[in-house]
PDB file of C-alpha atoms in Angstrom:
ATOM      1  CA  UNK A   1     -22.109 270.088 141.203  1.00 59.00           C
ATOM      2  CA  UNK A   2     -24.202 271.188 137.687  1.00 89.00           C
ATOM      3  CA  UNK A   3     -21.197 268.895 136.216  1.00 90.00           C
ATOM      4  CA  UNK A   4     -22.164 265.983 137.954  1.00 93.00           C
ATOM      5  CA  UNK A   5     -26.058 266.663 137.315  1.00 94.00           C
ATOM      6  CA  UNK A   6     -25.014 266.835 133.853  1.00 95.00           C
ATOM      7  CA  UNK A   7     -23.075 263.598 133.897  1.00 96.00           C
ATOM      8  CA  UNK A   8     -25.976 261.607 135.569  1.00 97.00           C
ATOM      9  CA  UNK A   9     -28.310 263.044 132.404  1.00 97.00           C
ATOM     10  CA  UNK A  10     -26.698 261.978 129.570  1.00 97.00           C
ATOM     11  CA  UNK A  11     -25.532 258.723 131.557  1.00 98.00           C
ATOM     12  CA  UNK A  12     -29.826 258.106 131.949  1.00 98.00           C
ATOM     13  CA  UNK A  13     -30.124 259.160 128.297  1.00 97.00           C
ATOM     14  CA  UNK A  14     -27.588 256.360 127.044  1.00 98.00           C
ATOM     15  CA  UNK A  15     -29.574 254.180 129.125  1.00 98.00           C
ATOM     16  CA  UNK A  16     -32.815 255.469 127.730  1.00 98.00           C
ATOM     17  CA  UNK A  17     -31.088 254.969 124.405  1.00 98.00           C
ATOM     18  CA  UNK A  18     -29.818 251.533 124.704  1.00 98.00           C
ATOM     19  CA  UNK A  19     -33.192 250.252 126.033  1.00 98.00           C
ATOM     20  CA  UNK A  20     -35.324 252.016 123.131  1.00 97.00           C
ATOM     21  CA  UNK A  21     -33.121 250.725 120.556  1.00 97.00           C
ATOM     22  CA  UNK A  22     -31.937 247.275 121.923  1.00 97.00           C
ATOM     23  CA  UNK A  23     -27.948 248.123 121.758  1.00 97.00           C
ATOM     24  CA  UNK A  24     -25.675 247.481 124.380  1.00 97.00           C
ATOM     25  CA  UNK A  25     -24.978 250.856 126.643  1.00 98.00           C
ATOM     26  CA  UNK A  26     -21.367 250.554 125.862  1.00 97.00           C
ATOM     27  CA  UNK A  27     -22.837 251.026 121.742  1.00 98.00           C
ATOM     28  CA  UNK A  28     -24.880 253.269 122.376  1.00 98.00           C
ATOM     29  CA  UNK A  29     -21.712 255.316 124.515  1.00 98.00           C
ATOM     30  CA  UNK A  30     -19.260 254.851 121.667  1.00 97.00           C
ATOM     31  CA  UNK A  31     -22.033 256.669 118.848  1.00 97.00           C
ATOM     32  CA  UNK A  32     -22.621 259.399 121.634  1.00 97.00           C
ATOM     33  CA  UNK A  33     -18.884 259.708 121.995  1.00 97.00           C
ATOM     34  CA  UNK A  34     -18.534 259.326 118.011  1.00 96.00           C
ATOM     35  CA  UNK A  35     -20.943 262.261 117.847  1.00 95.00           C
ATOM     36  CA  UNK A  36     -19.559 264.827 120.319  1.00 94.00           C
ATOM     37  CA  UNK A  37     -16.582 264.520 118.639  1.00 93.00           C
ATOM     38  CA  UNK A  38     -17.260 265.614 115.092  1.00 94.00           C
ATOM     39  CA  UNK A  39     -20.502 267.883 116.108  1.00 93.00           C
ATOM     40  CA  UNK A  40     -19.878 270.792 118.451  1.00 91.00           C
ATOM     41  CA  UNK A  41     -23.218 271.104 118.936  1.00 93.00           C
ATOM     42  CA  UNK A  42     -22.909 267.630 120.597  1.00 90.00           C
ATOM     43  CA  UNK A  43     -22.296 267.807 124.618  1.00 87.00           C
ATOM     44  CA  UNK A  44     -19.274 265.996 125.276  1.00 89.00           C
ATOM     45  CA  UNK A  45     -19.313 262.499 127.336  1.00 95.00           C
ATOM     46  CA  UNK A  46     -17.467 263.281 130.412  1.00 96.00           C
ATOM     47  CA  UNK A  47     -15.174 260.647 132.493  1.00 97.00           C
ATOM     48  CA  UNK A  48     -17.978 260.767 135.286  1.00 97.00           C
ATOM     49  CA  UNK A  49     -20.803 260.083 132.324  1.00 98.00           C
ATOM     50  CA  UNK A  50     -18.511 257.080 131.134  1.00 98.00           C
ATOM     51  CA  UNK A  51     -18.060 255.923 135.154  1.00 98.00           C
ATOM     52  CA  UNK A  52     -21.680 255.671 135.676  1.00 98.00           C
ATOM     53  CA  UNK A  53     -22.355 253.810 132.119  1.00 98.00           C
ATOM     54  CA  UNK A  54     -19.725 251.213 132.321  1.00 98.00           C
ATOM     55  CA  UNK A  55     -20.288 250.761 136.446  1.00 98.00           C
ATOM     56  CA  UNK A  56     -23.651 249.556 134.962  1.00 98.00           C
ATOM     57  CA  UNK A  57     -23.089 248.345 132.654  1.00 98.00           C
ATOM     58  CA  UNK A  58     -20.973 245.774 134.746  1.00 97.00           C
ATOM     59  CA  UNK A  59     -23.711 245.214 137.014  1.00 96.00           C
ATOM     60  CA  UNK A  60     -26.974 245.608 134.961  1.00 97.00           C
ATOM     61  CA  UNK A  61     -27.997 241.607 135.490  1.00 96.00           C
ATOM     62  CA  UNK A  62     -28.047 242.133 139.135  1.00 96.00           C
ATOM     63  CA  UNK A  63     -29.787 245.449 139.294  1.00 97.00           C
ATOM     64  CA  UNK A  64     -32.356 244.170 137.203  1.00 97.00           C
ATOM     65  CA  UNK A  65     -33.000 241.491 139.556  1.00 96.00           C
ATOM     66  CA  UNK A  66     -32.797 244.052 142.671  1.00 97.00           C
ATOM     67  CA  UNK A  67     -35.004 246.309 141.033  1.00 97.00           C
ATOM     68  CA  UNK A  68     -37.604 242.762 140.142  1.00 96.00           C
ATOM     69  CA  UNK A  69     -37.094 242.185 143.382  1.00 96.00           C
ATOM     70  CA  UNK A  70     -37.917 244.942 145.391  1.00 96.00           C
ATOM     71  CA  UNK A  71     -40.574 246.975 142.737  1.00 95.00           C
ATOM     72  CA  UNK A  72     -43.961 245.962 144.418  1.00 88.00           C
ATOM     73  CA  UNK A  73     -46.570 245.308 141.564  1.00 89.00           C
ATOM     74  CA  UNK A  74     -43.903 246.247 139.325  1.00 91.00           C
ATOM     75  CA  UNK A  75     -42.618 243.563 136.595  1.00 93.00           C
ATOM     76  CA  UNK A  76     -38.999 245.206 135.010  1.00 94.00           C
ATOM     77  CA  UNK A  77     -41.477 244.653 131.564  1.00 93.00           C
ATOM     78  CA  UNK A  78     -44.167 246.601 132.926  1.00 94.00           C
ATOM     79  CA  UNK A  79     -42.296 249.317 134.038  1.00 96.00           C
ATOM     80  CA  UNK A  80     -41.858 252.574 131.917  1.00 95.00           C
ATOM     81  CA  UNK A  81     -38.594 252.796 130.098  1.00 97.00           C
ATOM     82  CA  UNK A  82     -37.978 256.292 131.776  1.00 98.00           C
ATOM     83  CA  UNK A  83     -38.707 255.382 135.414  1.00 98.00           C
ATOM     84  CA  UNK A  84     -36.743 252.122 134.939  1.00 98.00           C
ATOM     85  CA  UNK A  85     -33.710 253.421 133.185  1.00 98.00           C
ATOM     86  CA  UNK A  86     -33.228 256.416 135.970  1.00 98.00           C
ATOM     87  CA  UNK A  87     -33.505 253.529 138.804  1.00 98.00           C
ATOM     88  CA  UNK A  88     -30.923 251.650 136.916  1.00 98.00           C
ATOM     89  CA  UNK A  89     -28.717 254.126 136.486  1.00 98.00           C
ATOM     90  CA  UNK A  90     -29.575 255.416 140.247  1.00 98.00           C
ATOM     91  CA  UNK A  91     -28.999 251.881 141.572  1.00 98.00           C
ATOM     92  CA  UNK A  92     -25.756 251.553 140.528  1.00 98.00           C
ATOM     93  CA  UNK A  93     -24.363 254.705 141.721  1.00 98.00           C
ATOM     94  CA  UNK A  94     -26.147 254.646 145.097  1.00 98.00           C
ATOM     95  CA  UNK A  95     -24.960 250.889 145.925  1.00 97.00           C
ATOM     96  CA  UNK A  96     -21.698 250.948 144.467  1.00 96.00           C
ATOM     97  CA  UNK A  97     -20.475 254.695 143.577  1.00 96.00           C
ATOM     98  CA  UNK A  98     -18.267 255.664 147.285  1.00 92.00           C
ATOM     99  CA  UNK A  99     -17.859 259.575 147.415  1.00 90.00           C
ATOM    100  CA  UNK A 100     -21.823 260.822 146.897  1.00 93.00           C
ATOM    101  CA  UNK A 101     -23.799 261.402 149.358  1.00 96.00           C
ATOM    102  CA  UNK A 102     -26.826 258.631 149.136  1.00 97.00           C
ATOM    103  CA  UNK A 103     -29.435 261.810 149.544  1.00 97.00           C
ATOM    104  CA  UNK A 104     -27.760 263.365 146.450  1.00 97.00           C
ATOM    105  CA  UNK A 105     -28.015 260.258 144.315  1.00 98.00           C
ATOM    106  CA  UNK A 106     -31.617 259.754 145.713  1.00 98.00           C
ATOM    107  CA  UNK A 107     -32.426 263.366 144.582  1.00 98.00           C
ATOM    108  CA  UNK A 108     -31.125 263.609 141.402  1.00 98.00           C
ATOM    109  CA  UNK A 109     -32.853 260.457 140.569  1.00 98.00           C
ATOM    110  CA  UNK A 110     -36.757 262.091 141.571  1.00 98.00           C
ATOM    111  CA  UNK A 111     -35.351 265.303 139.786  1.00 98.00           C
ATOM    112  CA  UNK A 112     -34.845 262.913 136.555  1.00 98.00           C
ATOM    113  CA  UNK A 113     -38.225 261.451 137.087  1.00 98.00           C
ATOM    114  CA  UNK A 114     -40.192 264.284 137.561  1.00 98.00           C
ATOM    115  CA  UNK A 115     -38.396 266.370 134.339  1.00 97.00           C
ATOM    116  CA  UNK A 116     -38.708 263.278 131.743  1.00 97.00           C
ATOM    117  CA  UNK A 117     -41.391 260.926 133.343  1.00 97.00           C
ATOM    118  CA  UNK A 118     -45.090 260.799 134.986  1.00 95.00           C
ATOM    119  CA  UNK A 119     -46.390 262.758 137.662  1.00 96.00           C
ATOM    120  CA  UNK A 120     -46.705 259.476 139.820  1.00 95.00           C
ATOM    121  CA  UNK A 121     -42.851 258.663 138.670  1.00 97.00           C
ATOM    122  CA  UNK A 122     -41.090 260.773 141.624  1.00 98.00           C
ATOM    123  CA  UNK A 123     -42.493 258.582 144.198  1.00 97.00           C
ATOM    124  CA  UNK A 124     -42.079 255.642 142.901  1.00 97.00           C
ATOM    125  CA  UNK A 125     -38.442 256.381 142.519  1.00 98.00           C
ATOM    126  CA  UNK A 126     -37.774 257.604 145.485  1.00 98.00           C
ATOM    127  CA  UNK A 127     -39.867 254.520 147.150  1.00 97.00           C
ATOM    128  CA  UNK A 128     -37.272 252.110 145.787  1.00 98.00           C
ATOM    129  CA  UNK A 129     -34.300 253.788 146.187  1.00 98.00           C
ATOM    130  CA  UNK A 130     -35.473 254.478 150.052  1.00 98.00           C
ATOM    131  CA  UNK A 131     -35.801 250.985 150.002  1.00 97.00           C
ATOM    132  CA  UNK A 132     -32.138 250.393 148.178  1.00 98.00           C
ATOM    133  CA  UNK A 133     -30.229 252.762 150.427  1.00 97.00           C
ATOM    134  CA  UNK A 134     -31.969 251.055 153.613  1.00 97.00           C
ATOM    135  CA  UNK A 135     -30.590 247.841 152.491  1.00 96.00           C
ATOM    136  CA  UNK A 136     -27.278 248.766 150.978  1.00 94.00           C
ATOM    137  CA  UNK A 137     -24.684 247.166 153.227  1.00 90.00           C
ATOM    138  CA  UNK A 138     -26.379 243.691 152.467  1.00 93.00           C
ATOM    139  CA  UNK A 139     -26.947 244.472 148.567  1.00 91.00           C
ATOM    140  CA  UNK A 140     -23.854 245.447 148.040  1.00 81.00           C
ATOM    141  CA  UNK A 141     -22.025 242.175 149.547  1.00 72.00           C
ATOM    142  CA  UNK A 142     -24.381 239.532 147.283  1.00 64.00           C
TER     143      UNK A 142
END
């Protein structure tokens, strides 16, 4: 599953990207894309990487109100960039990705957190996609 882990990394680091520099994540794709293919050095953009960025892509304005919704004390604003693009990119796949296990999605998300954010980041990841996975069935019918 290392290709999967993979996947969900550079999907959080188009994210990232897109966020820091105020493109769209499909933009942001297409330059990562761009780049893989003239620079071997580049890590290619696999299907499953391209999945998870257009699957949020397509349902970014309601994530962002799940994740306003449900992140006590938490304004999306406030948040930092890191924690909020791995619970984007987490959301989507746990609420509307069939065929992984929500444990696996909820793990690779802390693992995320704890290599690229704060030491306080894990928890509050895993806090809110507890809280996602617990409500699920009636999140993913709104």
């Amino acid at each position: 599953m290392a290709a999967r882990n993979n996947a969900r990394k550079r999907a959080f680091q188009i994210l990232f990207e897109a966020d820091q520099r105020g493109e769209s994540v499909g933009n942001v794709m297409a330059d990562w894309i761009r780049h893989a293919r003239s620079d071997d050095r580049q890590p290619p953009v696999t299907e499953y990487t391209m999945e998870l960025v257009e699957g949020y892509a397509a349902q970014a304005t309601r994530i962002d109100e799940l994740i306003s919704t449900y992140a006590v004390g938490w304004t999306l604003d406030r948040m930092p960039v890191v924690d909020r693009n791995i619970v984007r990119l987490s959301a989507y796949e746990l609420i509307w990705v069939d065929g992984t296990p929500d444990a696996v999605v909820i793990d690779e998300a802390v693992q995320l957190a704890k290599e690229f954010s704060t030491d306080e980041s894990p928890s509050f990841v895993n806090g809110l996609l507890g809280r996602f996975k617990d409500l699920k069935p009636s999140l993913r019918r709104a």
